[in-house]
Coordinates of C-alpha atoms and ligand atoms in Angstrom, one line a residue:
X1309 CA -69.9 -121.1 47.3
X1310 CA -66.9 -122.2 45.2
X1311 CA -64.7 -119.1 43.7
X1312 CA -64.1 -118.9 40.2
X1313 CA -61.7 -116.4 38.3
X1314 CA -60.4 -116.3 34.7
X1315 CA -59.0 -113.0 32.9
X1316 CA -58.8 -112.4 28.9
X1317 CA -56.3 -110.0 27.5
X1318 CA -58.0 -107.1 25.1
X1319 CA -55.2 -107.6 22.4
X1320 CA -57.6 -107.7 20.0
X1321 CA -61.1 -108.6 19.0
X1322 CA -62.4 -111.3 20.7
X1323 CA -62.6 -114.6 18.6
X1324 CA -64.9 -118.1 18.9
X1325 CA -61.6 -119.6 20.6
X1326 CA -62.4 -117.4 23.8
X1327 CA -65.9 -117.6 23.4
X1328 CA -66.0 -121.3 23.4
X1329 CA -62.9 -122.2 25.5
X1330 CA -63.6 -119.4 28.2
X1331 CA -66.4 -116.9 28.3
X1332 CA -69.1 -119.2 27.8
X1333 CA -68.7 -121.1 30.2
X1334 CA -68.1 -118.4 33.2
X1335 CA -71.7 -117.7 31.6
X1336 CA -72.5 -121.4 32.6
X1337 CA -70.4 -121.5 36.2
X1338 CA -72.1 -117.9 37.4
X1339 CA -74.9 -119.4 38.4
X1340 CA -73.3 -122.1 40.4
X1341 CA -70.1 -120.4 41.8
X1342 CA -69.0 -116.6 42.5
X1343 CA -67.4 -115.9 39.2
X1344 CA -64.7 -113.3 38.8
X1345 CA -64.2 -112.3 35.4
X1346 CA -61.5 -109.0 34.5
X1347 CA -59.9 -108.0 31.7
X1348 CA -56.2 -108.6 32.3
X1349 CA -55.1 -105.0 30.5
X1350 CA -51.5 -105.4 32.0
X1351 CA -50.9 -108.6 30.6
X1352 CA -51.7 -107.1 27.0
X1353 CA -48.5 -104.5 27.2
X1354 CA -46.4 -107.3 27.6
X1355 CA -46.5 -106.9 23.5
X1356 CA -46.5 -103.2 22.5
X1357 CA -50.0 -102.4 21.5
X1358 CA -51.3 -99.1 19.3
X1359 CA -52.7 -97.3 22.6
X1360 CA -55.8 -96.2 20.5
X1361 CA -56.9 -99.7 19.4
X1362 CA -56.2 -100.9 22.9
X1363 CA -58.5 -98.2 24.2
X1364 CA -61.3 -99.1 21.5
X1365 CA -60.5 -102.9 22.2
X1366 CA -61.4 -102.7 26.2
X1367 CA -64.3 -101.4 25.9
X1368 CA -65.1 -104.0 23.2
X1369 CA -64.5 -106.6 25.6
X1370 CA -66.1 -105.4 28.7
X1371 CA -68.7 -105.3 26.4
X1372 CA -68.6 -108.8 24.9
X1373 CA -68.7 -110.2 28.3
X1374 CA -72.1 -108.7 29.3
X1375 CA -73.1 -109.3 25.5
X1376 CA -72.3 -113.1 26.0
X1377 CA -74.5 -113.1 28.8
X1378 CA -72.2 -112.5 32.0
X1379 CA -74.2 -110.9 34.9
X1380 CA -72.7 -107.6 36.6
X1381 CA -75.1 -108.6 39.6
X1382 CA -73.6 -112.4 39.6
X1383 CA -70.2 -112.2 37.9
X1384 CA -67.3 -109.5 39.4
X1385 CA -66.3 -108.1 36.4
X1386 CA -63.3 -104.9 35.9
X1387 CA -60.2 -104.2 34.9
X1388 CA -56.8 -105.4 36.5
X1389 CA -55.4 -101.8 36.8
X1390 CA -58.2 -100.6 38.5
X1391 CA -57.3 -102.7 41.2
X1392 CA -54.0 -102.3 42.2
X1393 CA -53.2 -104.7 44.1
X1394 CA -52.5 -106.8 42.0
X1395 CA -49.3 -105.4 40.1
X1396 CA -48.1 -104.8 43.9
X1397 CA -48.9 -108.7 45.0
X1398 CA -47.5 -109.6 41.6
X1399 CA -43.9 -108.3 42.5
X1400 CA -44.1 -110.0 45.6
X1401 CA -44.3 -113.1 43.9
X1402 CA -41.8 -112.4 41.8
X1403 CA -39.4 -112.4 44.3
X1404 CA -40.5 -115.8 45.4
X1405 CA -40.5 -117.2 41.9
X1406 CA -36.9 -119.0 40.1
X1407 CA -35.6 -118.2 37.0
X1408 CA -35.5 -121.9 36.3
X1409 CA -39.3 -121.6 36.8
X1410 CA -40.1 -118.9 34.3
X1411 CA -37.5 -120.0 31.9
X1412 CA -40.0 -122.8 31.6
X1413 CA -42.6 -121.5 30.6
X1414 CA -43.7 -122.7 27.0
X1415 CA -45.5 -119.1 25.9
X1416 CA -41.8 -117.5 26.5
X1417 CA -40.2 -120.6 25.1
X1418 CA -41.8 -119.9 22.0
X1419 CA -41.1 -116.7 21.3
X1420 CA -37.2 -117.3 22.5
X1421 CA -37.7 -120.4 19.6
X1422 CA -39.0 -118.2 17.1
X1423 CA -36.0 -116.0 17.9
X1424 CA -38.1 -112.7 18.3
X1425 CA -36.2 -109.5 18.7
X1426 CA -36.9 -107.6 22.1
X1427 CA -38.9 -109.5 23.9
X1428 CA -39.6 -107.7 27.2
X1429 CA -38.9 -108.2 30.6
X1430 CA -43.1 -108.3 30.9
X1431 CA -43.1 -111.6 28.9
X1432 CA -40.8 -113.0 31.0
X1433 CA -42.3 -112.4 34.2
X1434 CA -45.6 -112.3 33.4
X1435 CA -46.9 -115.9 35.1
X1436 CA -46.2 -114.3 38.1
X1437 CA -48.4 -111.4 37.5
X1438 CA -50.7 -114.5 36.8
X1439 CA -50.6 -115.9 39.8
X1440 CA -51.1 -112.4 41.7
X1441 CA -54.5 -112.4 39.6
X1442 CA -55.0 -115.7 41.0
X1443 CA -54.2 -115.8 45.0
X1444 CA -55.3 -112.3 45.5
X1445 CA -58.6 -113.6 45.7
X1446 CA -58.1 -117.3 46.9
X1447 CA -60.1 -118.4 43.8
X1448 CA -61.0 -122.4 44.1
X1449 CA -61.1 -122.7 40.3
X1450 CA -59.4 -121.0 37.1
X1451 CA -61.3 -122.4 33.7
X1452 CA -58.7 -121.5 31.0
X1453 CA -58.3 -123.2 27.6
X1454 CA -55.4 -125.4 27.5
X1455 CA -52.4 -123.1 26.3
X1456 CA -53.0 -121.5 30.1
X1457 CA -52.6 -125.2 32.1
X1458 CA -48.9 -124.2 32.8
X1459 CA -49.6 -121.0 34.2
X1460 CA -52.0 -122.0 36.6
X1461 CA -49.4 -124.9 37.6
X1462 CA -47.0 -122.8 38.4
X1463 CA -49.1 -120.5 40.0
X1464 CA -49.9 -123.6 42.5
X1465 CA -46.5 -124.1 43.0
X1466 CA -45.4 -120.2 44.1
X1467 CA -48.7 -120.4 46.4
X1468 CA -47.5 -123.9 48.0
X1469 CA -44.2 -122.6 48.1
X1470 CA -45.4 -119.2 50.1
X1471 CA -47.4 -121.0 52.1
X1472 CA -44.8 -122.8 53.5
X1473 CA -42.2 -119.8 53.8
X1474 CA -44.2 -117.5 55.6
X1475 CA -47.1 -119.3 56.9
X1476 CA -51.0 -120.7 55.3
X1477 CA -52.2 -117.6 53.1
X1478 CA -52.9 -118.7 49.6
X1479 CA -55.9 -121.1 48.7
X1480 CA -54.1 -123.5 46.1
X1481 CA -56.0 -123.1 42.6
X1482 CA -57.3 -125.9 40.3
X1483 CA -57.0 -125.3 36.6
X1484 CA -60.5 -126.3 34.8
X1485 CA -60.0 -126.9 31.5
X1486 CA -63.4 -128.0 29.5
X1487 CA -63.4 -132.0 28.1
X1488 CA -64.5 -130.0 24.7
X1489 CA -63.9 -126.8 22.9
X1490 CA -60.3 -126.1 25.0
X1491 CA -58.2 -125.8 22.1
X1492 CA -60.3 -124.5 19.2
X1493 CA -58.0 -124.3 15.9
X1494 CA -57.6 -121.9 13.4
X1495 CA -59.8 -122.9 10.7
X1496 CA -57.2 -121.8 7.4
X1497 CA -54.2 -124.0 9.9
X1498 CA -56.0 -126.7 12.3
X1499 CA -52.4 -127.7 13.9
X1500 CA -52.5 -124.2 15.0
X1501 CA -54.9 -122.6 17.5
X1502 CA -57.2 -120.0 16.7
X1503 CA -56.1 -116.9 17.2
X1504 CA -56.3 -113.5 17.5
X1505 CA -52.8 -112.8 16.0
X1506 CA -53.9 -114.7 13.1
X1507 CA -51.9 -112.5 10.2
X1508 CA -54.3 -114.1 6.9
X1509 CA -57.6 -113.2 9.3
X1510 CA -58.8 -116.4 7.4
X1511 CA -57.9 -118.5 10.3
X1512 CA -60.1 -117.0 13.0
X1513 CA -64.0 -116.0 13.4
X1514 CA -63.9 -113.1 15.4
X1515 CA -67.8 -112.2 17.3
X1516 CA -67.9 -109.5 15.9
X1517 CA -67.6 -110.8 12.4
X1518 CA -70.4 -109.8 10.0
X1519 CA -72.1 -112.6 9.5
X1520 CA -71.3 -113.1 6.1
X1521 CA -68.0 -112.8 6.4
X1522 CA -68.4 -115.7 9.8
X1523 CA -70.2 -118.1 7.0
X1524 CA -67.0 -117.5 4.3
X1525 CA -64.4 -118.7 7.0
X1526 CA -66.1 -121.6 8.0
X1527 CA -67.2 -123.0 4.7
X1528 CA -63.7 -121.9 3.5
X1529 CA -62.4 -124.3 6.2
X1530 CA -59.9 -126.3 5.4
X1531 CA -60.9 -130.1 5.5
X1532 CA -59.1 -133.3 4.2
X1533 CA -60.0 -136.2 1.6
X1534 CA -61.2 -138.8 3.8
X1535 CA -64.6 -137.3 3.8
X1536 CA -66.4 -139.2 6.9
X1537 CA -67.6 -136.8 9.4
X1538 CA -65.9 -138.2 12.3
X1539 CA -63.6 -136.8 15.8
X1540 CA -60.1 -138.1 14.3
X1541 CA -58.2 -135.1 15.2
X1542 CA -54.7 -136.9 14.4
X1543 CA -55.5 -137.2 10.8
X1544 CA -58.8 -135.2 10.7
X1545 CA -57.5 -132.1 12.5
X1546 CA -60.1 -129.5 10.5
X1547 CA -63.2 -131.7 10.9
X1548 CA -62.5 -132.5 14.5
X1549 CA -62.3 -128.8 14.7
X1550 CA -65.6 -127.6 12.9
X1551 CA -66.9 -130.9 15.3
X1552 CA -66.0 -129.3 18.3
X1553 CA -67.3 -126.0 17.4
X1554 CA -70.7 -127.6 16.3
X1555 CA -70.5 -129.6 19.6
X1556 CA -69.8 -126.7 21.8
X1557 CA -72.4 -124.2 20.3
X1558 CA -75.2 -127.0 20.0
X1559 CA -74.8 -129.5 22.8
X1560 CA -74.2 -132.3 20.6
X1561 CA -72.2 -135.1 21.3
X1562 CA -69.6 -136.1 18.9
X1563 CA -71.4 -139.5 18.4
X1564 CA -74.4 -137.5 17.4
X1565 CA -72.8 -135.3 15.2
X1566 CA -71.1 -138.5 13.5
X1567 CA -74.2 -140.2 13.1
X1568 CA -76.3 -137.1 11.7
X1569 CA -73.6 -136.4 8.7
X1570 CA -73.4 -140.4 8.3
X1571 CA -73.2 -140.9 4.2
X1572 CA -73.4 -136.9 3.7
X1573 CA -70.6 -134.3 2.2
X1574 CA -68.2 -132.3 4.2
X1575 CA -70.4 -129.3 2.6
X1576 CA -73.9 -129.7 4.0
X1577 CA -71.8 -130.3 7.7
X1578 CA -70.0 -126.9 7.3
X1579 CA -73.3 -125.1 6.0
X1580 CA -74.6 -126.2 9.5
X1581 CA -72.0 -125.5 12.0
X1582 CA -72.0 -121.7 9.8
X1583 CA -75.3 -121.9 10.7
X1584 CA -74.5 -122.7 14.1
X1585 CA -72.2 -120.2 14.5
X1586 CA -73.8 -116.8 12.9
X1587 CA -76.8 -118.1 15.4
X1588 CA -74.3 -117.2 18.2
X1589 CA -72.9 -114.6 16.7
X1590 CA -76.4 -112.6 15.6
X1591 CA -77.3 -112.9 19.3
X1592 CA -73.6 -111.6 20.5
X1593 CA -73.9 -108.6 18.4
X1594 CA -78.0 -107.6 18.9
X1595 CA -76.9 -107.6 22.6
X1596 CA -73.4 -105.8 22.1
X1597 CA -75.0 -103.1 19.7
X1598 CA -77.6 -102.0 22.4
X1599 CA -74.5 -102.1 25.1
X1600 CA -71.5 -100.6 23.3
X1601 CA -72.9 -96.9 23.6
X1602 CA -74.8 -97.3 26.9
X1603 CA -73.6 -96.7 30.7
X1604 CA -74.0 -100.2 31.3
X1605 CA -70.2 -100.9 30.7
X1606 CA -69.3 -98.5 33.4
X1607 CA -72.6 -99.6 35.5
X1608 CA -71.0 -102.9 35.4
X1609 CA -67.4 -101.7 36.3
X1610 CA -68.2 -99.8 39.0
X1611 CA -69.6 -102.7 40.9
X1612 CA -67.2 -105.4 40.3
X1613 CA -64.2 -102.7 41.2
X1614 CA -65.4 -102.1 44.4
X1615 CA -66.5 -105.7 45.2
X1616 CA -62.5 -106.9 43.7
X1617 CA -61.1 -103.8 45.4
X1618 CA -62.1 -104.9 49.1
X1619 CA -61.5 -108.5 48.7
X1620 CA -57.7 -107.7 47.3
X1621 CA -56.7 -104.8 49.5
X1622 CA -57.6 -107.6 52.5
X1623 CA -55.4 -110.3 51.0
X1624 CA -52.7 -107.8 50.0
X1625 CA -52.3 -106.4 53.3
X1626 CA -52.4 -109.9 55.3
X1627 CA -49.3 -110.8 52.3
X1628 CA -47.2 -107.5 52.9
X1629 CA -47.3 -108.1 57.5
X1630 CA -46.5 -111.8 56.6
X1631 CA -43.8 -110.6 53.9
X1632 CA -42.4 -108.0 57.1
X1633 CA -42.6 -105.3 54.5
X1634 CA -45.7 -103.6 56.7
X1635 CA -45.8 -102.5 59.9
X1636 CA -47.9 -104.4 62.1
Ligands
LIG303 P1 -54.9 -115.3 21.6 O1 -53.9 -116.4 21.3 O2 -56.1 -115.3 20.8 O3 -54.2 -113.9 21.7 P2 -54.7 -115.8 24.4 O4 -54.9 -117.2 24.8 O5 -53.2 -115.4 24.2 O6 -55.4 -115.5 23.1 P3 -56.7 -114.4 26.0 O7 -57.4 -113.7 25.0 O8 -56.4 -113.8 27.3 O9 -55.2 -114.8 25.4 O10 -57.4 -115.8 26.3 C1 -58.6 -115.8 27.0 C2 -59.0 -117.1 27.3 O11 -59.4 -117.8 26.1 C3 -58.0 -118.0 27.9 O12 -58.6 -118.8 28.9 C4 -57.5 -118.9 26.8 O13 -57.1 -120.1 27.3 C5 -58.8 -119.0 26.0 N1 -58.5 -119.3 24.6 C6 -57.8 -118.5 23.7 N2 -57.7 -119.0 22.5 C7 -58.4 -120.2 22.6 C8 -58.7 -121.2 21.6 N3 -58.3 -121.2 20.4 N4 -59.5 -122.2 22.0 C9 -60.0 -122.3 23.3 N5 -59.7 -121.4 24.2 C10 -59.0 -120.4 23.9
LIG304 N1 -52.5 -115.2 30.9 C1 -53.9 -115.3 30.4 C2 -54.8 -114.2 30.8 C3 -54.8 -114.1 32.3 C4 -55.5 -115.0 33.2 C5 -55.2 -114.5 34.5 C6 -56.2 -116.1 33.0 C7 -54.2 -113.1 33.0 N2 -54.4 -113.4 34.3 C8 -55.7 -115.1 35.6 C9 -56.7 -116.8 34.2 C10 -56.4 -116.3 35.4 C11 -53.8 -115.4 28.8 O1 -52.8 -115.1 28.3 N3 -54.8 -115.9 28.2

């Protein structure tokens, strides 16, 4: 069987971006490949966080993923520090990783754009933490949403590169991006994505939402004049973006969806994609209301620590006698 692995940061509440662009569809690879799903609470101090909403938003999110339907029994699921190995690979690969390579890296590109004060060294190194994630479990597959592609490139890179310094050690990764629902926009900005540092909070449906609220930011979407339902997302970027969502959430093409909202107002389409949405969104919550205050969160880290502890302390140990840092 094919491995799988992806990791979402807890900075915040989880929004429809990662639900469509990620955790849905480890919920639709777990039956078909061994999934490995953790919450990459490392990668979230890269930016300082308040350490008591941090707290509150891990267990939020190692409850949203069994909420969304990821199985404990099927999917590994657990959190990076509990394992680790990973921060220790993660160093190693920092030392075989260029400057050149990480000064590339559009995500810290940005922020050095945007000329943000004190950007930490974290930031900077933080695709090869990345790739640690990655090659300490020889994963086939890594379905991100778009803004990750670079990340898992380079991660391919450091593991050919390793590969050939000390010998074959590292599987080499493909990144699987989804044909639709990889870049879901904000829905107050669609040039922007949605996010979960959106500042107006107008931008972003977060699944945890009430429902009400869901509906508002949808039909408050903002559209254009054109009014044809169609996928244009050059000079239709908020339609194309509600069409996506609809298309993600119901399984219809874009053709269909076209062809259903033929000769109808840009109004009755958002009533049904709110629709759409607070139907994924009831069935989120129900499940995450009966989970939040139950021992299934720790059920469900117990097991996937121990199964992500053995495979990484394996992999770890093989890296560090290649490396010469271990006695043999
Ligand atoms: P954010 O910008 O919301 O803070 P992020 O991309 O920085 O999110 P994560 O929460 O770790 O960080 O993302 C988890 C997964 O969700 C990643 O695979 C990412 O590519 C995907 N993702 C995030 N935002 C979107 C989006 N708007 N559309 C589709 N996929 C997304
Ligand atoms: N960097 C990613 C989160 C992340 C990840 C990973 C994704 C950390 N480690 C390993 C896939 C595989 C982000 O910012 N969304």
């Amino acid at each position: 069987m094919k491995r799988m692995l992806s990791g979402i940061k807890p900075t915040g509440q989880l929004h429809l971006g990662n639900y469509i662009g990620a955790l849905s569809k480890f919920v639709e690879y777990q039956d078909e490949y061994e999934v490995i799903a953790f919450i990459a609470n490392l990668h979230t101090i890269t930016v300082y966080q308040e350490p008591k909403e941090l707290q509150k938003n891990l267990k939020d999110c190692v409850a949203l993923y069994l909420a969304c339907g990821l199985d404990p029994n099927k999917t590994t699921i657990f959190l990076q520090t509990d394992v680790m190995e990973h921060a220790q690979l993660g160093f190693i690969l920092c030392c075989n990783t260029y400057m050149g390579e990480l000064n590339r890296m559009t995500q810290y590109k940005d922020k050095i754009a945007k000329d943000e004060k004190n950007i930490s060294c974290g930031i900077f190194t933080y695709p090869t933490l990345m790739s640690a994630d990655i090659l300490i479990y020889d994963a086939d597959f890594v379905p991100v949403g778009e803004d990750q592609k670079q990340h898992v490139e380079l991660c391919r890179d450091v593991a050919i590169r390793f590969n050939n310094k000390f010998g074959n050690t590292f599987k080499v990764p493909e990144p699987l991006i989804p044909k639709v629902g990889a870049r879901i926009m904000s829905l107050s900005d669609p040039t922007k994505k949605m996010s979960k540092s959106d500042e107006t909070n107008k931008g972003c449906v977060y699944l945890l939402d009430n429902l009400k609220t869901a509906r508002k930011k949808i039909m408050s979407a903002v559209t254009d004049s054109i009014g044809i339902v169609q996928y244009d997302p050059e000079n239709q970027p908020g339609i194309s973006n509600l069409m996506q969502i609809m298309s993600s959430l119901s399984d219809k093409s874009f053709e269909e969806i076209t062809k259903e909202y033929e000769g109808k107002g840009y109004g009755d389409f958002k009533k049904d994609v709110a629709n759409v949405v607070c139907d994924t969104l009831e069935k989120i919550q129900a499940d995450y209301n009966e989970i939040i205050n139950s021992n299934k969160i720790q059920e469900a880290l117990d097991i996937g620590t121990k199964k992500a502890k053995e495979m990484a302390s394996k992999k770890l140990n093989e890296v560090q006698i290649k490396v010469g840092i271990e006695i043999k």
